[in-house]
GROMACS .gro file of C-alpha atoms in nm:
model
  454
    1UNK     CA    1  -0.697   1.783  -0.209
    2UNK     CA    2  -0.874   1.741  -0.542
    3UNK     CA    3  -0.823   2.001  -0.808
    4UNK     CA    4  -0.877   1.892  -1.166
    5UNK     CA    5  -1.112   1.641  -1.329
    6UNK     CA    6  -1.023   1.510  -1.674
    7UNK     CA    7  -1.057   1.215  -1.931
    8UNK     CA    8  -1.050   0.826  -1.966
    9UNK     CA    9  -0.838   0.508  -1.985
   10UNK     CA   10  -0.798   0.118  -1.994
   11UNK     CA   11  -0.683  -0.181  -1.770
   12UNK     CA   12  -0.430  -0.466  -1.676
   13UNK     CA   13  -0.331  -0.653  -1.349
   14UNK     CA   14  -0.065  -0.858  -1.158
   15UNK     CA   15   0.031  -1.026  -0.823
   16UNK     CA   16  -0.163  -1.065  -0.496
   17UNK     CA   17  -0.146  -1.067  -0.117
   18UNK     CA   18  -0.468  -1.271  -0.107
   19UNK     CA   19  -0.337  -1.550   0.115
   20UNK     CA   20  -0.238  -1.311   0.394
   21UNK     CA   21  -0.557  -1.111   0.368
   22UNK     CA   22  -0.770  -1.426   0.356
   23UNK     CA   23  -0.610  -1.534   0.682
   24UNK     CA   24  -0.699  -1.202   0.838
   25UNK     CA   25  -1.053  -1.211   0.706
   26UNK     CA   26  -1.105  -1.563   0.833
   27UNK     CA   27  -1.091  -1.446   1.192
   28UNK     CA   28  -1.116  -1.070   1.170
   29UNK     CA   29  -1.450  -0.917   1.251
   30UNK     CA   30  -1.554  -0.586   1.401
   31UNK     CA   31  -1.620  -0.762   1.730
   32UNK     CA   32  -1.273  -0.919   1.723
   33UNK     CA   33  -1.115  -0.620   1.896
   34UNK     CA   34  -1.320  -0.438   2.153
   35UNK     CA   35  -1.357  -0.067   2.096
   36UNK     CA   36  -1.252   0.141   2.397
   37UNK     CA   37  -1.517   0.236   2.648
   38UNK     CA   38  -1.457   0.607   2.601
   39UNK     CA   39  -1.544   0.623   2.234
   40UNK     CA   40  -1.485   0.971   2.098
   41UNK     CA   41  -1.762   1.150   1.914
   42UNK     CA   42  -1.515   1.309   1.676
   43UNK     CA   43  -1.567   1.252   1.307
   44UNK     CA   44  -1.281   1.092   1.116
   45UNK     CA   45  -1.253   1.302   0.802
   46UNK     CA   46  -1.042   1.224   0.497
   47UNK     CA   47  -0.758   1.470   0.463
   48UNK     CA   48  -0.841   1.515   0.096
   49UNK     CA   49  -1.058   1.819   0.010
   50UNK     CA   50  -1.221   1.917  -0.317
   51UNK     CA   51  -1.118   2.192  -0.555
   52UNK     CA   52  -1.230   2.114  -0.910
   53UNK     CA   53  -1.086   2.348  -1.171
   54UNK     CA   54  -1.111   2.155  -1.497
   55UNK     CA   55  -1.302   1.893  -1.693
   56UNK     CA   56  -1.281   1.693  -2.014
   57UNK     CA   57  -0.908   1.638  -2.065
   58UNK     CA   58  -0.860   1.291  -2.216
   59UNK     CA   59  -0.523   1.217  -2.055
   60UNK     CA   60  -0.258   1.383  -1.841
   61UNK     CA   61  -0.113   1.692  -2.006
   62UNK     CA   62   0.222   1.867  -1.984
   63UNK     CA   63   0.328   2.113  -1.716
   64UNK     CA   64   0.308   2.395  -1.969
   65UNK     CA   65  -0.047   2.298  -2.062
   66UNK     CA   66  -0.146   2.278  -1.694
   67UNK     CA   67  -0.002   2.624  -1.641
   68UNK     CA   68  -0.194   2.759  -1.940
   69UNK     CA   69  -0.525   2.598  -1.833
   70UNK     CA   70  -0.518   2.620  -1.452
   71UNK     CA   71  -0.204   2.817  -1.358
   72UNK     CA   72  -0.060   2.522  -1.167
   73UNK     CA   73   0.204   2.258  -1.227
   74UNK     CA   74   0.080   1.900  -1.268
   75UNK     CA   75   0.317   1.607  -1.216
   76UNK     CA   76   0.319   1.242  -1.322
   77UNK     CA   77   0.474   0.952  -1.128
   78UNK     CA   78   0.751   0.947  -1.389
   79UNK     CA   79   0.844   1.302  -1.289
   80UNK     CA   80   0.833   1.207  -0.921
   81UNK     CA   81   1.072   0.922  -0.998
   82UNK     CA   82   1.324   1.170  -1.134
   83UNK     CA   83   1.269   1.424  -0.856
   84UNK     CA   84   1.326   1.169  -0.579
   85UNK     CA   85   1.594   0.976  -0.775
   86UNK     CA   86   1.393   0.655  -0.756
   87UNK     CA   87   1.504   0.509  -1.089
   88UNK     CA   88   1.846   0.412  -0.956
   89UNK     CA   89   1.673   0.197  -0.694
   90UNK     CA   90   1.442   0.038  -0.949
   91UNK     CA   91   1.739  -0.053  -1.168
   92UNK     CA   92   1.877  -0.250  -0.872
   93UNK     CA   93   1.545  -0.432  -0.828
   94UNK     CA   94   1.442  -0.227  -0.526
   95UNK     CA   95   1.071  -0.178  -0.599
   96UNK     CA   96   0.912  -0.275  -0.266
   97UNK     CA   97   0.885  -0.637  -0.379
   98UNK     CA   98   0.790  -0.868  -0.096
   99UNK     CA   99   0.658  -0.586   0.123
  100UNK     CA  100   0.297  -0.482   0.191
  101UNK     CA  101   0.148  -0.134   0.230
  102UNK     CA  102  -0.179  -0.109   0.423
  103UNK     CA  103  -0.410   0.182   0.342
  104UNK     CA  104  -0.707   0.259   0.569
  105UNK     CA  105  -1.009   0.453   0.440
  106UNK     CA  106  -1.383   0.456   0.503
  107UNK     CA  107  -1.598   0.306   0.223
  108UNK     CA  108  -1.308   0.266  -0.020
  109UNK     CA  109  -1.377   0.269  -0.393
  110UNK     CA  110  -1.567   0.006  -0.597
  111UNK     CA  111  -1.340   0.068  -0.896
  112UNK     CA  112  -1.003   0.076  -0.721
  113UNK     CA  113  -0.845  -0.216  -0.910
  114UNK     CA  114  -0.959  -0.093  -1.248
  115UNK     CA  115  -0.844   0.259  -1.172
  116UNK     CA  116  -0.499   0.148  -1.059
  117UNK     CA  117  -0.466  -0.062  -1.374
  118UNK     CA  118  -0.554   0.238  -1.593
  119UNK     CA  119  -0.316   0.460  -1.398
  120UNK     CA  120  -0.032   0.211  -1.428
  121UNK     CA  121  -0.081   0.150  -1.799
  122UNK     CA  122  -0.089   0.523  -1.871
  123UNK     CA  123   0.263   0.561  -1.733
  124UNK     CA  124   0.408   0.230  -1.849
  125UNK     CA  125   0.422   0.083  -1.499
  126UNK     CA  126   0.332  -0.272  -1.398
  127UNK     CA  127   0.010  -0.276  -1.198
  128UNK     CA  128  -0.045  -0.475  -0.879
  129UNK     CA  129  -0.338  -0.650  -0.716
  130UNK     CA  130  -0.521  -0.440  -0.458
  131UNK     CA  131  -0.652  -0.668  -0.186
  132UNK     CA  132  -0.962  -0.517  -0.028
  133UNK     CA  133  -1.052  -0.589   0.334
  134UNK     CA  134  -1.406  -0.486   0.425
  135UNK     CA  135  -1.409  -0.417   0.797
  136UNK     CA  136  -1.754  -0.430   0.943
  137UNK     CA  137  -2.071  -0.372   0.746
  138UNK     CA  138  -1.957  -0.158   0.454
  139UNK     CA  139  -2.270  -0.017   0.282
  140UNK     CA  140  -2.310  -0.040  -0.096
  141UNK     CA  141  -2.127   0.242  -0.269
  142UNK     CA  142  -2.351   0.533  -0.369
  143UNK     CA  143  -2.184   0.778  -0.612
  144UNK     CA  144  -2.443   1.038  -0.510
  145UNK     CA  145  -2.328   1.026  -0.148
  146UNK     CA  146  -2.066   1.298  -0.100
  147UNK     CA  147  -1.916   1.126   0.206
  148UNK     CA  148  -1.859   0.813   0.001
  149UNK     CA  149  -1.718   0.991  -0.303
  150UNK     CA  150  -1.488   1.195  -0.080
  151UNK     CA  151  -1.346   0.879   0.071
  152UNK     CA  152  -1.333   0.711  -0.270
  153UNK     CA  153  -1.120   0.997  -0.395
  154UNK     CA  154  -0.896   0.958  -0.092
  155UNK     CA  155  -0.870   0.583  -0.144
  156UNK     CA  156  -0.777   0.628  -0.508
  157UNK     CA  157  -0.512   0.888  -0.431
  158UNK     CA  158  -0.365   0.673  -0.154
  159UNK     CA  159  -0.341   0.358  -0.364
  160UNK     CA  160  -0.200   0.526  -0.674
  161UNK     CA  161   0.061   0.732  -0.485
  162UNK     CA  162   0.184   0.432  -0.285
  163UNK     CA  163   0.212   0.233  -0.606
  164UNK     CA  164   0.387   0.518  -0.785
  165UNK     CA  165   0.682   0.498  -0.543
  166UNK     CA  166   0.683   0.124  -0.463
  167UNK     CA  167   0.547  -0.044  -0.779
  168UNK     CA  168   0.653  -0.389  -0.658
  169UNK     CA  169   0.483  -0.368  -0.319
  170UNK     CA  170   0.155  -0.539  -0.240
  171UNK     CA  171  -0.132  -0.311  -0.141
  172UNK     CA  172  -0.410  -0.384   0.105
  173UNK     CA  173  -0.698  -0.134   0.114
  174UNK     CA  174  -0.901  -0.155   0.435
  175UNK     CA  175  -1.253  -0.022   0.389
  176UNK     CA  176  -1.451   0.063   0.700
  177UNK     CA  177  -1.828   0.108   0.698
  178UNK     CA  178  -1.859   0.448   0.859
  179UNK     CA  179  -2.099   0.727   0.778
  180UNK     CA  180  -2.149   1.041   0.985
  181UNK     CA  181  -2.524   1.016   0.929
  182UNK     CA  182  -2.526   0.679   1.109
  183UNK     CA  183  -2.400   0.839   1.426
  184UNK     CA  184  -2.063   0.667   1.433
  185UNK     CA  185  -1.731   0.844   1.410
  186UNK     CA  186  -1.496   0.605   1.236
  187UNK     CA  187  -1.185   0.620   1.450
  188UNK     CA  188  -1.259   0.315   1.673
  189UNK     CA  189  -1.338   0.104   1.367
  190UNK     CA  190  -1.023   0.220   1.190
  191UNK     CA  191  -0.803   0.141   1.488
  192UNK     CA  192  -0.964  -0.198   1.543
  193UNK     CA  193  -0.916  -0.282   1.175
  194UNK     CA  194  -0.550  -0.182   1.192
  195UNK     CA  195  -0.487  -0.387   1.506
  196UNK     CA  196  -0.649  -0.695   1.356
  197UNK     CA  197  -0.435  -0.680   1.043
  198UNK     CA  198  -0.120  -0.618   1.250
  199UNK     CA  199  -0.203  -0.918   1.470
  200UNK     CA  200  -0.247  -1.134   1.158
  201UNK     CA  201   0.085  -1.026   1.011
  202UNK     CA  202  -0.068  -0.827   0.728
  203UNK     CA  203   0.129  -0.516   0.636
  204UNK     CA  204   0.475  -0.372   0.688
  205UNK     CA  205   0.374  -0.005   0.674
  206UNK     CA  206   0.036   0.159   0.737
  207UNK     CA  207  -0.053   0.495   0.583
  208UNK     CA  208  -0.339   0.705   0.721
  209UNK     CA  209  -0.469   1.004   0.524
  210UNK     CA  210  -0.727   1.108   0.780
  211UNK     CA  211  -0.735   1.300   1.102
  212UNK     CA  212  -0.934   1.492   1.358
  213UNK     CA  213  -0.831   1.808   1.544
  214UNK     CA  214  -0.721   1.727   1.899
  215UNK     CA  215  -0.952   2.000   2.033
  216UNK     CA  216  -1.261   1.822   1.899
  217UNK     CA  217  -1.217   1.509   2.113
  218UNK     CA  218  -1.438   1.471   2.423
  219UNK     CA  219  -1.275   1.596   2.739
  220UNK     CA  220  -1.011   1.806   2.564
  221UNK     CA  221  -1.134   2.134   2.710
  222UNK     CA  222  -1.104   1.989   3.063
  223UNK     CA  223  -0.756   1.849   3.002
  224UNK     CA  224  -0.893   1.494   2.983
  225UNK     CA  225  -0.722   1.325   2.687
  226UNK     CA  226  -0.845   0.973   2.757
  227UNK     CA  227  -1.064   0.969   2.445
  228UNK     CA  228  -0.748   0.992   2.235
  229UNK     CA  229  -0.529   0.775   2.455
  230UNK     CA  230  -0.791   0.497   2.447
  231UNK     CA  231  -0.753   0.481   2.069
  232UNK     CA  232  -0.378   0.423   2.066
  233UNK     CA  233  -0.395   0.044   2.100
  234UNK     CA  234  -0.335  -0.016   1.729
  235UNK     CA  235  -0.020   0.198   1.732
  236UNK     CA  236   0.107   0.029   2.047
  237UNK     CA  237   0.052  -0.304   1.874
  238UNK     CA  238   0.232  -0.178   1.563
  239UNK     CA  239   0.534  -0.078   1.772
  240UNK     CA  240   0.551  -0.427   1.925
  241UNK     CA  241   0.527  -0.592   1.582
  242UNK     CA  242   0.770  -0.347   1.414
  243UNK     CA  243   0.510  -0.211   1.172
  244UNK     CA  244   0.572   0.147   1.055
  245UNK     CA  245   0.272   0.378   1.102
  246UNK     CA  246   0.238   0.703   0.905
  247UNK     CA  247  -0.023   0.979   0.903
  248UNK     CA  248  -0.084   1.294   0.702
  249UNK     CA  249  -0.006   1.606   0.906
  250UNK     CA  250  -0.315   1.781   0.769
  251UNK     CA  251  -0.390   2.060   0.524
  252UNK     CA  252  -0.465   2.345   0.763
  253UNK     CA  253  -0.116   2.471   0.833
  254UNK     CA  254  -0.076   2.560   1.200
  255UNK     CA  255  -0.453   2.540   1.249
  256UNK     CA  256  -0.710   2.273   1.161
  257UNK     CA  257  -1.080   2.208   1.116
  258UNK     CA  258  -1.346   2.278   1.375
  259UNK     CA  259  -1.578   1.995   1.481
  260UNK     CA  260  -1.843   2.080   1.222
  261UNK     CA  261  -1.585   2.070   0.943
  262UNK     CA  262  -1.698   2.410   0.817
  263UNK     CA  263  -1.426   2.632   0.958
  264UNK     CA  264  -1.087   2.652   1.123
  265UNK     CA  265  -0.967   2.729   1.473
  266UNK     CA  266  -0.834   3.082   1.514
  267UNK     CA  267  -0.534   2.963   1.710
  268UNK     CA  268  -0.262   2.703   1.661
  269UNK     CA  269  -0.392   2.349   1.700
  270UNK     CA  270  -0.287   1.999   1.597
  271UNK     CA  271  -0.455   1.677   1.487
  272UNK     CA  272  -0.458   1.308   1.572
  273UNK     CA  273  -0.329   1.057   1.466
  274UNK     CA  274  -0.054   1.274   1.313
  275UNK     CA  275   0.047   1.412   1.654
  276UNK     CA  276   0.080   1.070   1.813
  277UNK     CA  277   0.446   0.996   1.903
  278UNK     CA  278   0.398   0.637   1.783
  279UNK     CA  279   0.318   0.772   1.436
  280UNK     CA  280   0.547   0.933   1.180
  281UNK     CA  281   0.380   1.259   1.080
  282UNK     CA  282   0.419   1.333   0.709
  283UNK     CA  283   0.394   1.699   0.610
  284UNK     CA  284   0.390   1.868   0.272
  285UNK     CA  285   0.629   2.034   0.031
  286UNK     CA  286   0.592   2.208  -0.303
  287UNK     CA  287   0.810   2.063  -0.577
  288UNK     CA  288   0.943   2.287  -0.856
  289UNK     CA  289   1.011   2.059  -1.152
  290UNK     CA  290   1.067   2.086  -1.525
  291UNK     CA  291   0.895   1.857  -1.775
  292UNK     CA  292   1.166   1.593  -1.724
  293UNK     CA  293   1.109   1.591  -1.348
  294UNK     CA  294   1.432   1.769  -1.258
  295UNK     CA  295   1.421   2.033  -0.984
  296UNK     CA  296   1.449   2.390  -1.108
  297UNK     CA  297   1.441   2.527  -0.752
  298UNK     CA  298   1.463   2.380  -0.399
  299UNK     CA  299   1.144   2.250  -0.240
  300UNK     CA  300   0.916   2.495  -0.059
  301UNK     CA  301   0.648   2.452   0.206
  302UNK     CA  302   0.312   2.339   0.067
  303UNK     CA  303   0.087   2.644   0.102
  304UNK     CA  304  -0.171   2.709  -0.172
  305UNK     CA  305  -0.519   2.550  -0.164
  306UNK     CA  306  -0.421   2.423   0.179
  307UNK     CA  307  -0.100   2.426   0.382
  308UNK     CA  308   0.112   2.153   0.534
  309UNK     CA  309  -0.002   2.080   0.887
  310UNK     CA  310   0.246   2.132   1.166
  311UNK     CA  311   0.293   2.258   1.519
  312UNK     CA  312   0.282   2.152   1.882
  313UNK     CA  313   0.050   1.886   2.015
  314UNK     CA  314  -0.169   1.990   2.308
  315UNK     CA  315  -0.211   1.626   2.409
  316UNK     CA  316   0.135   1.471   2.386
  317UNK     CA  317   0.454   1.591   2.552
  318UNK     CA  318   0.786   1.590   2.372
  319UNK     CA  319   0.894   1.233   2.294
  320UNK     CA  320   1.254   1.128   2.345
  321UNK     CA  321   1.328   1.119   1.973
  322UNK     CA  322   1.266   1.496   1.962
  323UNK     CA  323   1.494   1.588   2.251
  324UNK     CA  324   1.749   1.707   1.999
  325UNK     CA  325   1.502   1.964   1.863
  326UNK     CA  326   1.357   2.079   2.197
  327UNK     CA  327   1.452   2.438   2.118
  328UNK     CA  328   1.196   2.417   1.835
  329UNK     CA  329   0.918   2.202   1.980
  330UNK     CA  330   0.952   2.303   2.345
  331UNK     CA  331   0.798   2.058   2.590
  332UNK     CA  332   0.544   1.928   2.338
  333UNK     CA  333   0.535   1.673   2.058
  334UNK     CA  334   0.602   1.864   1.735
  335UNK     CA  335   0.484   1.778   1.384
  336UNK     CA  336   0.556   1.699   1.108
  337UNK     CA  337   0.852   1.461   1.117
  338UNK     CA  338   0.928   1.450   0.744
  339UNK     CA  339   0.763   1.584   0.428
  340UNK     CA  340   0.685   1.484   0.070
  341UNK     CA  341   0.511   1.641  -0.230
  342UNK     CA  342   0.171   1.785  -0.137
  343UNK     CA  343   0.114   2.124  -0.302
  344UNK     CA  344  -0.177   2.160  -0.541
  345UNK     CA  345   0.048   2.378  -0.756
  346UNK     CA  346   0.261   2.076  -0.826
  347UNK     CA  347  -0.016   1.821  -0.772
  348UNK     CA  348  -0.027   1.460  -0.886
  349UNK     CA  349  -0.223   1.310  -1.171
  350UNK     CA  350  -0.475   1.049  -1.050
  351UNK     CA  351  -0.725   0.838  -1.244
  352UNK     CA  352  -1.067   0.739  -1.107
  353UNK     CA  353  -1.400   0.603  -1.228
  354UNK     CA  354  -1.598   0.548  -0.905
  355UNK     CA  355  -1.835   0.829  -1.009
  356UNK     CA  356  -1.987   0.731  -1.346
  357UNK     CA  357  -2.067   1.096  -1.417
  358UNK     CA  358  -1.704   1.203  -1.374
  359UNK     CA  359  -1.473   0.934  -1.508
  360UNK     CA  360  -1.119   1.045  -1.579
  361UNK     CA  361  -0.803   1.218  -1.469
  362UNK     CA  362  -0.770   1.453  -1.171
  363UNK     CA  363  -0.490   1.653  -1.015
  364UNK     CA  364  -0.464   1.604  -0.640
  365UNK     CA  365  -0.256   1.766  -0.369
  366UNK     CA  366  -0.244   1.776   0.008
  367UNK     CA  367  -0.068   1.574   0.275
  368UNK     CA  368  -0.317   1.303   0.170
  369UNK     CA  369  -0.071   1.261  -0.115
  370UNK     CA  370   0.244   1.294   0.094
  371UNK     CA  371   0.176   1.010   0.340
  372UNK     CA  372   0.116   0.736   0.079
  373UNK     CA  373   0.415   0.861  -0.120
  374UNK     CA  374   0.629   0.817   0.189
  375UNK     CA  375   0.476   0.475   0.259
  376UNK     CA  376   0.630   0.369  -0.071
  377UNK     CA  377   0.971   0.493   0.043
  378UNK     CA  378   0.937   0.292   0.366
  379UNK     CA  379   0.843  -0.020   0.166
  380UNK     CA  380   1.162   0.024  -0.037
  381UNK     CA  381   1.364   0.045   0.286
  382UNK     CA  382   1.189  -0.266   0.419
  383UNK     CA  383   1.297  -0.455   0.107
  384UNK     CA  384   1.658  -0.340   0.132
  385UNK     CA  385   1.672  -0.420   0.505
  386UNK     CA  386   1.515  -0.761   0.451
  387UNK     CA  387   1.274  -0.694   0.736
  388UNK     CA  388   1.035  -0.430   0.866
  389UNK     CA  389   1.211  -0.108   0.964
  390UNK     CA  390   0.938  -0.050   1.225
  391UNK     CA  391   0.896   0.279   1.409
  392UNK     CA  392   1.131   0.509   1.218
  393UNK     CA  393   1.107   0.827   1.427
  394UNK     CA  394   1.428   0.777   1.626
  395UNK     CA  395   1.614   0.691   1.305
  396UNK     CA  396   1.475   0.996   1.124
  397UNK     CA  397   1.604   1.244   1.378
  398UNK     CA  398   1.936   1.064   1.408
  399UNK     CA  399   1.990   1.052   1.031
  400UNK     CA  400   1.906   1.422   1.005
  401UNK     CA  401   2.221   1.499   1.206
  402UNK     CA  402   2.448   1.346   0.944
  403UNK     CA  403   2.530   1.421   0.582
  404UNK     CA  404   2.482   1.160   0.313
  405UNK     CA  405   2.180   0.997   0.477
  406UNK     CA  406   1.927   1.121   0.224
  407UNK     CA  407   1.761   1.379   0.448
  408UNK     CA  408   1.721   1.698   0.244
  409UNK     CA  409   1.658   2.011   0.448
  410UNK     CA  410   1.377   2.242   0.332
  411UNK     CA  411   1.490   2.587   0.439
  412UNK     CA  412   1.377   2.845   0.183
  413UNK     CA  413   1.187   3.059   0.436
  414UNK     CA  414   0.837   2.975   0.314
  415UNK     CA  415   0.580   2.893   0.582
  416UNK     CA  416   0.257   2.710   0.664
  417UNK     CA  417   0.053   3.009   0.786
  418UNK     CA  418  -0.310   2.947   0.689
  419UNK     CA  419  -0.659   3.085   0.748
  420UNK     CA  420  -0.519   3.381   0.941
  421UNK     CA  421  -0.319   3.168   1.185
  422UNK     CA  422   0.055   3.233   1.178
  423UNK     CA  423   0.248   2.918   1.106
  424UNK     CA  424   0.610   2.815   1.102
  425UNK     CA  425   0.892   2.891   0.861
  426UNK     CA  426   1.109   2.643   0.677
  427UNK     CA  427   1.453   2.723   0.820
  428UNK     CA  428   1.783   2.540   0.861
  429UNK     CA  429   1.737   2.212   1.045
  430UNK     CA  430   1.416   2.083   1.197
  431UNK     CA  431   1.110   2.307   1.181
  432UNK     CA  432   0.736   2.262   1.226
  433UNK     CA  433   0.670   2.342   0.861
  434UNK     CA  434   0.843   2.040   0.703
  435UNK     CA  435   1.002   1.847   0.991
  436UNK     CA  436   1.354   1.727   0.922
  437UNK     CA  437   1.288   1.799   0.553
  438UNK     CA  438   1.226   1.571   0.259
  439UNK     CA  439   1.424   1.278   0.119
  440UNK     CA  440   1.660   1.177  -0.158
  441UNK     CA  441   1.538   0.821  -0.195
  442UNK     CA  442   1.854   0.615  -0.275
  443UNK     CA  443   2.060   0.752   0.013
  444UNK     CA  444   1.768   0.765   0.254
  445UNK     CA  445   1.648   0.411   0.181
  446UNK     CA  446   1.998   0.274   0.234
  447UNK     CA  447   2.052   0.475   0.553
  448UNK     CA  448   1.711   0.385   0.699
  449UNK     CA  449   1.760   0.016   0.622
  450UNK     CA  450   2.101   0.026   0.790
  451UNK     CA  451   1.971   0.215   1.094
  452UNK     CA  452   1.694  -0.041   1.143
  453UNK     CA  453   1.950  -0.318   1.192
  454UNK     CA  454   2.083  -0.164   1.513
   0.00000   0.00000   0.00000
């Protein structure tokens, strides 16, 4: 979710995952993995949504200045580091070094490396090389095309948030050539791209900031869920290869977008891939921080210009890892599993220059932010473990039962009701507003790395 557009910056760069990506590109082609026969005609939309409130600020400004200008809090990665206690990990050399985060977005951004360099320099962080994989025929970037700029904004947010948490991790940005006007939907290409990279050993964790409401898939109304099930091959492959797969839980609270993208369902719905049991669904919280990044109040549910997605899947039944929370989710798969910062009032500073008419700093929110933030946490755990932690869902729910594991319950009573659809409250224990809660990074990274050895 995009909220503020601001000023300008400069550049610098470092290490690469080029050898791995080159190996993938040498054999990877859109025809390399057959798309399923039952291709859904459901548009893959970026979770990010636009809300521009400001222009012409030369650099990120303080929380007090954000409050005075836009009546919201605006946070830097340095404040996130304090909030999630990341600095103690960095001091031990735990930065995600040696691990790779894969980000999947349509079109990507032509200025992604430059923008990450500017972002990193602004906050005194080392930059990293973004390896771009173009999957299929990716059309030339047109800054006047709103589909492309929407995805470019998503790509920029994803890359900068992942880097903010795991500054030592390598980043691979997969760009798919999908446009709604061309009559293709995006999801088959995205899944085929993911499977190809997994098969070539590229990536330890995949973050997906896109989704489509389950109800919009062909056959849903007749109880035929094959159009979704036929797209799961990438996730099944990831499970076999111990690659962690994440997805944003959405920004529509307990509801989500209708097929035309212009409205919301009037009842509780869920979205894919977030609702897939092979995916860790990442929901949203609102952080309450002071200028130093210290919490001045416990986290709340993200619910302002959007609301953290969550609820019961209508496609998937309750997976085994949720048996312990069956009183909450019933017989269905419940989302989210875990949550990170996502509120617009408490949004993240992001730099971009893909649109030459609007170069500068933005404030973004949404679960589009939360998933890449959490991908950085997983990369840290991968480094500590010395191997991929893989599918983390069983570990998440197990760790939530014990103290000292870095799971922080969000239970302040706020909720994810949105667009007139009653949502779920943040209460003690698991809930469908924030999942098991959020994380305290040092304890959680250690506990997750340990759990993955079993």
